[in-house]
Amino acid sequence: MNEKKRNFRKAIDTICSATKRHPDYHICVRCEGLEMRKGFTTDVWWHLLQSFSVGVRKKFWTGYHRGEDGRPPASFPILGAIGTDEGNGTHAHLLVWRDVNKRQMDSNDEMRKRCKQAFAHAVRKQVDYSNEFDIGRGFHGINTNDARAKARKACESILNSKKAFFLTRVKVGLFDSLETYIAKHIKCDDTHSLDFYNSYAHEIFNREGGFTTSHD
C-alpha cells in the first residue's frame, strides 16, 4: 500500500474517531459534457470540490433564510479521491460526515437536492474561481465570456442529469468494501498526501495528530 493510501485510511480512522461514527454519505460527481472531460485536471477538480464544499455549507445555513442572525452554518468533514473514467473523463468519490445539528442533513432527499445544487453552482462559477486562484480554467473558450457560457451550460446539464451526481447513505456493513473501492482511485504519482479533504477534515487532522497539510 502506498503512502497516499495509508494516509487516506488513517484520515478516515481519525475522522471516525473524532465524530464517533462512520461517514454518513457517499457522493460521486462526474464530468458532464465534453468540455468538462477535456479541461478538468486533478488540480481543477481539487479547487472545484473545495468550492462545492463551501457551497454545501451555505445550503445548510438554514437560520439565515429565517433571519436568525448568528446561527452557525453546517460544519462537516469531507474526504475524497479523484479518479479517471475509461473515456479519459475525471470524477470524484467523496465521503461526507454530516453535521448532526442540522436536521436536513439527515434527509437523503434534502442532501441529494442541496448537494447537487451546490455542485452545479461550483461548476458554473469555476471560471471565476480558477481566475482567483490562478489555476487552469477547466472550461476553455475564445475568451472568458465564452468559457463562462460553457460553464453555465454544464451547470444546467448537471441539474438535469441523473449521471453527473450520485448520493447514497453509507451502510456500515458495506463500508469496508466502499473504502477499498475509493482507495483504488488514489494515485501515488503526485505530492499531495490526499486527493481531497475540506477545511473541516483539515481541522480534525490538526487537532488529532496533524499528519497532513493543506493542498496549497
Coordinates of N, CA and C in Angstrom, one line a residue:
M1 N 0.8 -1.2 0.0 CA 0.0 0.0 0.0 C 0.9 1.2 0.0
N2 N 0.6 2.2 -0.9 CA 1.5 3.4 -1.0 C 1.1 4.4 0.1
E3 N 2.0 5.4 0.3 CA 1.8 6.3 1.4 C 0.5 7.1 1.3
K4 N 0.0 7.4 0.1 CA -1.2 8.2 0.0 C -2.4 7.3 0.4
K5 N -2.4 6.0 0.1 CA -3.5 5.2 0.5 C -3.5 5.0 2.0
R6 N -2.3 4.9 2.6 CA -2.2 4.7 4.0 C -2.7 6.0 4.7
N7 N -2.4 7.2 4.2 CA -2.9 8.4 4.8 C -4.4 8.5 4.6
F8 N -4.9 8.0 3.5 CA -6.4 8.1 3.3 C -7.1 7.2 4.4
R9 N -6.6 6.0 4.6 CA -7.2 5.2 5.6 C -7.0 5.7 7.0
K10 N -5.9 6.3 7.3 CA -5.6 7.0 8.6 C -6.6 8.1 8.8
A11 N -6.8 8.9 7.7 CA -7.7 10.1 7.7 C -9.1 9.6 8.1
I12 N -9.5 8.5 7.4 CA -10.9 8.0 7.7 C -11.0 7.6 9.2
D13 N -10.0 6.9 9.7 CA -10.0 6.4 11.1 C -10.0 7.6 12.0
T14 N -9.2 8.7 11.7 CA -9.2 9.8 12.5 C -10.5 10.6 12.6
I15 N -11.2 10.7 11.5 CA -12.5 11.4 11.5 C -13.5 10.6 12.1
C16 N -13.5 9.3 11.9 CA -14.5 8.4 12.5 C -14.3 8.4 14.0
S17 N -13.1 8.5 14.5 CA -12.9 8.6 16.0 C -13.3 9.9 16.5
A18 N -13.1 11.0 15.8 CA -13.5 12.3 16.3 C -15.0 12.5 16.2
T19 N -15.6 12.0 15.2 CA -17.1 12.2 15.1 C -17.9 11.1 15.8
K20 N -17.2 10.0 16.2 CA -17.8 8.8 16.8 C -18.7 8.1 15.9
R21 N -18.5 8.1 14.5 CA -19.3 7.4 13.6 C -18.6 7.3 12.2
H22 N -19.1 6.4 11.4 CA -18.7 6.2 10.1 C -19.2 7.4 9.2
P23 N -18.7 7.5 8.0 CA -19.3 8.5 7.1 C -20.8 8.3 6.9
D24 N -21.5 9.4 6.7 CA -22.9 9.3 6.6 C -23.3 9.1 5.1
Y25 N -22.6 9.7 4.2 CA -22.9 9.7 2.8 C -21.7 9.4 1.9
H26 N -22.0 8.8 0.8 CA -21.0 8.7 -0.3 C -21.6 9.5 -1.5
I27 N -20.8 10.3 -2.0 CA -21.1 11.1 -3.2 C -20.2 10.9 -4.3
C28 N -20.7 10.7 -5.5 CA -19.9 10.5 -6.7 C -20.3 11.7 -7.7
V29 N -19.4 12.5 -8.1 CA -19.6 13.6 -9.0 C -18.8 13.4 -10.3
R30 N -19.4 13.6 -11.4 CA -18.7 13.3 -12.7 C -18.8 14.5 -13.6
C31 N -17.9 14.4 -14.6 CA -17.9 15.4 -15.7 C -19.2 15.3 -16.5
E32 N -19.7 16.4 -16.8 CA -20.9 16.4 -17.7 C -20.6 17.2 -19.0
G33 N -20.5 16.4 -20.0 CA -20.2 17.0 -21.3 C -18.7 17.0 -21.7
L34 N -18.4 17.2 -23.0 CA -17.1 17.1 -23.5 C -16.2 18.2 -22.9
E35 N -16.7 19.4 -22.7 CA -15.8 20.5 -22.2 C -15.2 20.1 -20.8
M36 N -16.1 19.6 -19.9 CA -15.6 19.2 -18.6 C -14.6 18.1 -18.7
R37 N -14.8 17.1 -19.6 CA -13.9 15.9 -19.7 C -12.6 16.4 -20.2
K38 N -12.6 17.3 -21.2 CA -11.3 17.8 -21.8 C -10.5 18.6 -20.8
G39 N -11.2 19.5 -20.0 CA -10.4 20.5 -19.3 C -10.2 20.3 -17.9
F40 N -10.9 19.3 -17.2 CA -10.8 19.2 -15.8 C -9.7 18.3 -15.3
T41 N -8.5 19.0 -15.0 CA -7.4 18.2 -14.5 C -7.6 18.0 -13.0
T42 N -6.7 17.2 -12.4 CA -6.8 16.9 -10.9 C -6.8 18.2 -10.1
D43 N -5.9 19.2 -10.5 CA -5.9 20.4 -9.7 C -7.2 21.2 -9.9
V44 N -7.7 21.3 -11.1 CA -9.0 21.9 -11.3 C -10.1 21.3 -10.5
W45 N -10.1 19.9 -10.5 CA -11.1 19.2 -9.6 C -10.9 19.6 -8.2
W46 N -9.7 19.6 -7.7 CA -9.5 19.9 -6.3 C -10.1 21.2 -5.9
H47 N -9.9 22.2 -6.6 CA -10.4 23.6 -6.3 C -11.9 23.6 -6.5
L48 N -12.4 22.8 -7.5 CA -13.9 22.7 -7.7 C -14.5 22.1 -6.5
L49 N -13.9 21.0 -6.0 CA -14.5 20.3 -4.8 C -14.5 21.2 -3.6
Q50 N -13.4 22.0 -3.5 CA -13.4 23.0 -2.3 C -14.5 24.0 -2.4
S51 N -14.8 24.5 -3.7 CA -15.9 25.4 -3.9 C -17.2 24.7 -3.6
F52 N -17.3 23.4 -4.0 CA -18.5 22.6 -3.7 C -18.7 22.5 -2.2
S53 N -17.7 22.2 -1.5 CA -17.8 22.1 0.0 C -18.3 23.4 0.6
V54 N -17.8 24.5 0.2 CA -18.2 25.8 0.7 C -19.7 26.0 0.3
G55 N -20.1 25.5 -0.9 CA -21.5 25.7 -1.3 C -22.4 24.9 -0.5
V56 N -22.0 23.6 -0.2 CA -22.9 22.8 0.7 C -23.1 23.5 2.0
R57 N -22.0 24.0 2.6 CA -22.1 24.7 3.8 C -23.2 25.8 3.8
K58 N -23.2 26.6 2.7 CA -24.2 27.7 2.6 C -25.6 27.1 2.4
K59 N -25.7 26.0 1.7 CA -27.0 25.4 1.5 C -27.7 24.9 2.8
F60 N -26.9 24.7 3.8 CA -27.4 24.3 5.1 C -27.3 25.4 6.2
W61 N -27.2 26.6 5.8 CA -27.2 27.7 6.7 C -28.7 28.1 6.8
T62 N -29.5 27.3 7.4 CA -30.9 27.4 7.4 C -31.4 28.6 8.1
G63 N -30.7 29.0 9.2 CA -31.1 30.1 10.0 C -31.1 31.4 9.3
Y64 N -30.1 31.5 8.3 CA -30.0 32.8 7.6 C -31.3 33.1 6.8
H65 N -31.9 32.0 6.3 CA -33.1 32.3 5.5 C -34.3 32.6 6.3
R66 N -34.2 32.4 7.6 CA -35.3 32.7 8.5 C -35.0 34.0 9.3
G67 N -33.8 34.6 9.0 CA -33.5 35.9 9.6 C -32.8 35.7 11.0
E68 N -32.4 34.5 11.3 CA -31.8 34.2 12.6 C -30.3 34.5 12.6
D69 N -29.9 35.7 12.7 CA -28.5 36.1 12.7 C -27.8 35.3 13.8
G70 N -26.6 34.9 13.4 CA -25.7 34.2 14.4 C -25.8 32.7 14.5
R71 N -26.9 32.2 13.8 CA -27.0 30.7 13.8 C -25.8 30.1 12.9
P72 N -25.1 29.2 13.4 CA -23.9 28.7 12.7 C -24.3 27.9 11.5
P73 N -23.5 28.0 10.4 CA -23.7 27.1 9.2 C -23.3 25.7 9.5
A74 N -23.6 24.8 8.7 CA -23.2 23.4 8.9 C -21.7 23.2 8.8
S75 N -21.2 22.4 9.6 CA -19.8 22.0 9.6 C -19.7 20.5 9.4
F76 N -18.9 20.1 8.5 CA -18.9 18.6 8.1 C -17.6 18.3 7.4
P77 N -16.9 17.3 7.8 CA -15.7 16.9 7.1 C -16.0 16.1 5.8
I78 N -15.2 16.3 4.8 CA -15.3 15.5 3.6 C -13.9 15.0 3.2
L79 N -13.8 13.7 2.8 CA -12.6 13.1 2.2 C -13.0 12.6 0.9
G80 N -12.0 12.6 -0.1 CA -12.3 12.1 -1.4 C -11.1 11.7 -2.2
A81 N -11.4 11.0 -3.3 CA -10.4 10.6 -4.2 C -10.9 11.0 -5.6
I82 N -10.0 11.4 -6.4 CA -10.3 11.9 -7.8 C -9.7 10.8 -8.8
G83 N -10.6 10.2 -9.6 CA -10.3 9.2 -10.5 C -10.5 9.5 -11.9
T84 N -10.1 8.6 -12.8 CA -10.2 8.8 -14.3 C -11.2 7.8 -14.8
D85 N -12.1 8.2 -15.7 CA -13.0 7.3 -16.3 C -12.3 6.6 -17.5
E86 N -13.0 5.6 -18.0 CA -12.4 4.9 -19.2 C -12.3 5.8 -20.4
G87 N -13.2 6.7 -20.5 CA -13.2 7.6 -21.6 C -12.3 8.9 -21.4
N88 N -11.4 8.8 -20.4 CA -10.5 9.8 -20.1 C -11.1 11.0 -19.4
G89 N -12.4 10.8 -19.0 CA -13.0 11.9 -18.2 C -12.5 11.7 -16.7
T90 N -12.9 12.6 -15.9 CA -12.5 12.6 -14.5 C -13.7 12.7 -13.6
H91 N -13.6 12.0 -12.4 CA -14.7 12.0 -11.5 C -14.2 12.0 -10.1
A92 N -15.0 12.2 -9.1 CA -14.5 12.2 -7.7 C -15.5 11.4 -6.8
H93 N -14.9 10.7 -5.9 CA -15.7 10.0 -4.9 C -15.5 10.7 -3.5
L94 N -16.6 11.0 -2.8 CA -16.5 11.8 -1.6 C -17.2 11.0 -0.5
L95 N -16.6 11.1 0.7 CA -17.2 10.6 1.9 C -17.5 11.8 2.8
V96 N -18.8 11.9 3.2 CA -19.3 13.0 3.9 C -19.8 12.6 5.3
W97 N -19.3 13.3 6.4 CA -19.9 13.1 7.7 C -20.8 14.3 7.9
R98 N -22.0 14.1 8.2 CA -23.0 15.2 8.3 C -22.8 15.9 9.7
D99 N -23.4 17.1 9.7 CA -23.5 17.9 10.9 C -24.7 17.4 11.6
V100 N -24.6 16.8 12.8 CA -25.7 16.2 13.5 C -26.7 17.3 14.0
N101 N -26.3 18.6 14.0 CA -27.1 19.6 14.5 C -28.0 20.1 13.4
K102 N -27.9 19.7 12.2 CA -28.7 20.1 11.0 C -29.6 19.0 10.6
R103 N -30.9 19.1 11.0 CA -31.8 18.0 10.7 C -31.9 17.7 9.2
Q104 N -31.8 18.7 8.3 CA -32.0 18.5 6.9 C -30.9 17.6 6.4
M105 N -29.7 17.6 7.1 CA -28.6 16.7 6.6 C -28.8 15.3 6.9
D106 N -29.9 14.9 7.5 CA -30.3 13.5 7.8 C -31.3 13.0 6.8
S107 N -31.7 13.9 5.9 CA -32.7 13.5 4.9 C -32.0 13.2 3.6
N108 N -32.1 12.0 3.1 CA -31.5 11.7 1.8 C -31.9 12.6 0.7
D109 N -33.2 12.9 0.6 CA -33.7 13.8 -0.4 C -33.2 15.2 -0.3
E110 N -33.1 15.8 0.9 CA -32.6 17.1 1.1 C -31.1 17.2 0.8
M111 N -30.4 16.2 1.2 CA -28.9 16.1 1.0 C -28.7 16.0 -0.5
R112 N -29.4 15.2 -1.2 CA -29.2 15.0 -2.6 C -29.5 16.3 -3.4
K113 N -30.6 16.9 -3.1 CA -31.0 18.1 -3.8 C -30.1 19.3 -3.5
R114 N -29.7 19.5 -2.2 CA -28.9 20.7 -1.9 C -27.4 20.5 -2.4
C115 N -26.9 19.2 -2.2 CA -25.6 19.0 -2.7 C -25.4 19.0 -4.2
K116 N -26.4 18.5 -4.9 CA -26.4 18.6 -6.4 C -26.4 20.1 -6.8
Q117 N -27.3 20.9 -6.1 CA -27.3 22.3 -6.5 C -25.9 23.0 -6.2
A118 N -25.3 22.6 -5.1 CA -24.0 23.2 -4.7 C -22.9 22.8 -5.8
F119 N -23.0 21.5 -6.2 CA -22.0 21.1 -7.2 C -22.2 21.8 -8.5
A120 N -23.5 21.9 -9.0 CA -23.8 22.6 -10.2 C -23.3 24.1 -10.1
H121 N -23.6 24.7 -9.0 CA -23.2 26.1 -8.8 C -21.7 26.2 -8.9
A122 N -21.0 25.3 -8.2 CA -19.5 25.4 -8.2 C -19.0 25.2 -9.7
V123 N -19.6 24.4 -10.5 CA -19.2 24.2 -11.9 C -19.4 25.5 -12.6
R124 N -20.6 26.1 -12.4 CA -20.9 27.3 -13.1 C -19.9 28.5 -12.8
K125 N -19.5 28.5 -11.5 CA -18.6 29.6 -11.1 C -17.1 29.2 -11.3
Q126 N -16.8 28.0 -11.9 CA -15.4 27.5 -11.9 C -14.5 28.4 -12.6
V127 N -14.9 29.1 -13.7 CA -14.0 30.0 -14.4 C -13.6 31.2 -13.5
D128 N -14.5 31.8 -12.8 CA -14.1 32.9 -11.9 C -13.3 32.4 -10.7
Y129 N -13.6 31.2 -10.2 CA -12.9 30.6 -9.1 C -11.4 30.3 -9.5
S130 N -11.2 29.8 -10.7 CA -9.9 29.4 -11.2 C -9.1 30.7 -11.4
N131 N -9.7 31.8 -11.9 CA -9.0 33.0 -12.1 C -8.5 33.6 -10.8
E132 N -9.4 33.4 -9.7 CA -9.0 33.9 -8.4 C -7.8 33.2 -7.8
F133 N -7.7 31.9 -8.1 CA -6.6 31.1 -7.5 C -5.5 30.7 -8.5
D134 N -5.6 31.3 -9.7 CA -4.6 31.2 -10.8 C -4.3 29.7 -11.1
I135 N -5.4 29.0 -11.4 CA -5.3 27.6 -11.8 C -5.9 27.5 -13.2
G136 N -5.8 26.3 -13.8 CA -6.5 26.0 -15.1 C -7.9 26.3 -15.0
R137 N -8.5 26.8 -16.1 CA -9.9 27.2 -16.1 C -10.8 26.0 -16.2
G138 N -10.4 24.9 -16.8 CA -11.3 23.8 -16.9 C -12.2 23.9 -18.2
F139 N -12.9 25.1 -18.2 CA -13.7 25.4 -19.4 C -12.8 26.3 -20.3
H140 N -12.5 25.9 -21.5 CA -11.7 26.7 -22.4 C -12.5 27.3 -23.4
G141 N -12.2 28.6 -23.8 CA -13.0 29.3 -24.8 C -12.2 30.3 -25.5
I142 N -12.8 31.0 -26.5 CA -12.1 32.0 -27.2 C -11.8 33.1 -26.2
N143 N -12.6 33.4 -25.3 CA -12.4 34.4 -24.2 C -13.1 34.0 -22.9
T144 N -13.0 34.8 -21.9 CA -13.5 34.4 -20.6 C -15.1 34.3 -20.7
N145 N -15.7 35.1 -21.4 CA -17.2 35.0 -21.5 C -17.6 33.8 -22.2
D146 N -16.8 33.3 -23.2 CA -17.1 32.1 -23.9 C -17.0 30.9 -22.9
A147 N -15.9 30.9 -22.1 CA -15.7 29.9 -21.1 C -16.8 29.9 -20.1
R148 N -17.3 31.0 -19.7 CA -18.4 31.1 -18.7 C -19.7 30.6 -19.3
A149 N -19.9 30.8 -20.6 CA -21.1 30.2 -21.2 C -21.1 28.7 -21.2
K150 N -19.9 28.1 -21.5 CA -19.8 26.7 -21.4 C -20.0 26.2 -20.0
A151 N -19.5 26.9 -19.0 CA -19.7 26.5 -17.6 C -21.2 26.6 -17.3
R152 N -21.9 27.6 -17.7 CA -23.3 27.7 -17.5 C -24.1 26.5 -18.1
K153 N -23.7 26.1 -19.3 CA -24.3 25.0 -20.0 C -24.1 23.7 -19.2
A154 N -22.9 23.5 -18.7 CA -22.6 22.3 -17.9 C -23.4 22.3 -16.6
C155 N -23.5 23.5 -16.0 CA -24.3 23.6 -14.8 C -25.7 23.1 -15.1
E156 N -26.3 23.6 -16.1 CA -27.7 23.2 -16.5 C -27.8 21.7 -16.7
S157 N -26.8 21.2 -17.4 CA -26.8 19.7 -17.7 C -26.8 18.9 -16.4
I158 N -25.9 19.4 -15.4 CA -25.8 18.7 -14.2 C -27.1 18.7 -13.4
L159 N -27.8 19.8 -13.4 CA -29.1 19.9 -12.7 C -30.1 19.0 -13.3
N160 N -30.0 18.7 -14.6 CA -31.0 17.8 -15.3 C -30.5 16.4 -15.5
S161 N -29.3 16.1 -15.1 CA -28.7 14.8 -15.3 C -28.9 13.8 -14.2
K162 N -29.0 12.6 -14.5 CA -29.1 11.5 -13.4 C -27.7 10.8 -13.3
K163 N -26.7 11.2 -14.1 CA -25.4 10.5 -14.1 C -24.3 11.4 -13.5
A164 N -24.5 12.7 -13.5 CA -23.4 13.6 -13.1 C -23.3 13.7 -11.6
F165 N -24.3 13.4 -10.9 CA -24.3 13.5 -9.4 C -25.0 12.3 -8.8
F166 N -24.4 11.6 -7.8 CA -25.0 10.5 -7.2 C -24.7 10.5 -5.7
L167 N -25.7 10.4 -4.9 CA -25.5 10.4 -3.4 C -26.3 9.3 -2.8
T168 N -25.6 8.6 -1.9 CA -26.3 7.5 -1.2 C -25.8 7.4 0.2
R169 N -26.7 7.0 1.1 CA -26.3 6.8 2.5 C -25.4 5.6 2.7
V170 N -24.3 5.8 3.4 CA -23.4 4.7 3.6 C -23.9 3.7 4.6
K171 N -23.9 2.4 4.2 CA -24.3 1.4 5.1 C -23.1 0.8 5.8
V172 N -23.2 0.8 7.1 CA -22.0 0.5 7.9 C -21.4 -0.9 7.5
G173 N -22.3 -1.8 7.3 CA -21.9 -3.2 7.0 C -21.1 -3.3 5.7
L174 N -21.3 -2.3 4.8 CA -20.6 -2.3 3.5 C -19.5 -1.3 3.4
F175 N -19.2 -0.6 4.5 CA -18.3 0.5 4.5 C -16.9 0.0 4.1
D176 N -16.4 -1.1 4.6 CA -15.1 -1.6 4.3 C -14.8 -1.7 2.8
S177 N -15.8 -2.3 2.1 CA -15.7 -2.5 0.7 C -15.7 -1.2 -0.1
L178 N -16.5 -0.2 0.4 CA -16.6 1.1 -0.2 C -15.3 1.8 0.0
E179 N -14.7 1.7 1.2 CA -13.4 2.4 1.5 C -12.3 1.8 0.6
T180 N -12.3 0.5 0.4 CA -11.3 -0.1 -0.5 C -11.5 0.4 -2.0
Y181 N -12.8 0.5 -2.4 CA -13.1 0.9 -3.7 C -12.6 2.3 -4.0
I182 N -12.9 3.2 -3.0 CA -12.5 4.6 -3.2 C -11.0 4.7 -3.2
A183 N -10.3 3.9 -2.3 CA -8.8 4.0 -2.2 C -8.2 3.6 -3.5
K184 N -8.8 2.8 -4.3 CA -8.2 2.4 -5.6 C -8.0 3.6 -6.5
H185 N -8.8 4.7 -6.3 CA -8.6 5.8 -7.2 C -7.5 6.8 -6.7
I186 N -6.9 6.5 -5.6 CA -5.9 7.4 -5.1 C -4.6 7.1 -5.8
K187 N -4.0 8.0 -6.4 CA -2.7 7.8 -7.1 C -1.5 8.1 -6.3
C188 N -0.4 7.6 -6.6 CA 0.8 7.8 -5.9 C 1.8 8.7 -6.6
D189 N 1.4 9.3 -7.7 CA 2.3 10.0 -8.6 C 2.3 11.5 -8.5
D190 N 1.8 12.0 -7.4 CA 1.9 13.5 -7.1 C 2.3 13.7 -5.7
T191 N 2.4 15.0 -5.3 CA 3.0 15.3 -4.0 C 1.9 15.5 -2.9
H192 N 0.6 15.4 -3.3 CA -0.4 15.7 -2.3 C -0.6 14.4 -1.4
S193 N -0.8 14.6 -0.1 CA -1.0 13.5 0.8 C -2.3 12.8 0.7
L194 N -3.3 13.6 0.2 CA -4.7 13.0 0.0 C -5.2 13.7 -1.3
D195 N -6.1 13.0 -2.0 CA -6.6 13.6 -3.2 C -7.5 14.9 -2.9
F196 N -8.4 14.7 -1.9 CA -9.2 15.9 -1.5 C -9.6 15.8 0.0
Y197 N -9.6 16.9 0.7 CA -10.2 16.9 2.0 C -10.5 18.4 2.2
N198 N -11.7 18.7 2.9 CA -12.1 20.0 3.0 C -11.6 20.6 4.3
S199 N -11.9 21.9 4.6 CA -11.4 22.6 5.8 C -11.8 21.9 7.1
Y200 N -13.0 21.3 7.2 CA -13.4 20.7 8.4 C -12.6 19.4 8.7
A201 N -12.3 18.6 7.6 CA -11.4 17.5 7.8 C -10.0 17.9 8.2
H202 N -9.6 19.0 7.6 CA -8.2 19.5 8.0 C -8.2 20.0 9.4
E203 N -9.2 20.6 9.9 CA -9.2 21.0 11.3 C -9.1 19.8 12.3
I204 N -9.8 18.7 11.9 CA -9.7 17.5 12.7 C -8.3 16.9 12.6
F205 N -7.7 16.9 11.5 CA -6.3 16.4 11.3 C -5.4 17.1 12.2
N206 N -5.5 18.5 12.2 CA -4.6 19.3 13.0 C -4.8 19.0 14.5
R207 N -6.1 18.9 14.9 CA -6.4 18.7 16.3 C -6.0 17.3 16.8
E208 N -6.1 16.3 15.9 CA -6.0 14.9 16.4 C -4.6 14.3 16.0
G209 N -3.7 15.1 15.4 CA -2.4 14.5 15.1 C -1.6 15.2 14.0
G210 N -2.3 16.0 13.2 CA -1.6 16.8 12.2 C -0.7 16.0 11.3
F211 N -1.2 14.9 10.7 CA -0.4 14.1 9.9 C -0.4 14.5 8.4
T212 N -1.2 15.5 8.1 CA -1.3 16.0 6.7 C -1.3 17.5 6.7
T213 N -1.0 18.1 5.5 CA -1.0 19.5 5.4 C -2.0 19.9 4.3
S214 N -2.2 21.2 4.2 CA -3.2 21.7 3.2 C -2.7 21.4 1.8
H215 N -3.6 21.3 0.8 CA -3.2 21.1 -0.6 C -2.3 22.1 -1.1
D216 N -2.6 23.4 -0.8 CA -1.8 24.5 -1.3 C -0.5 24.7 -0.6

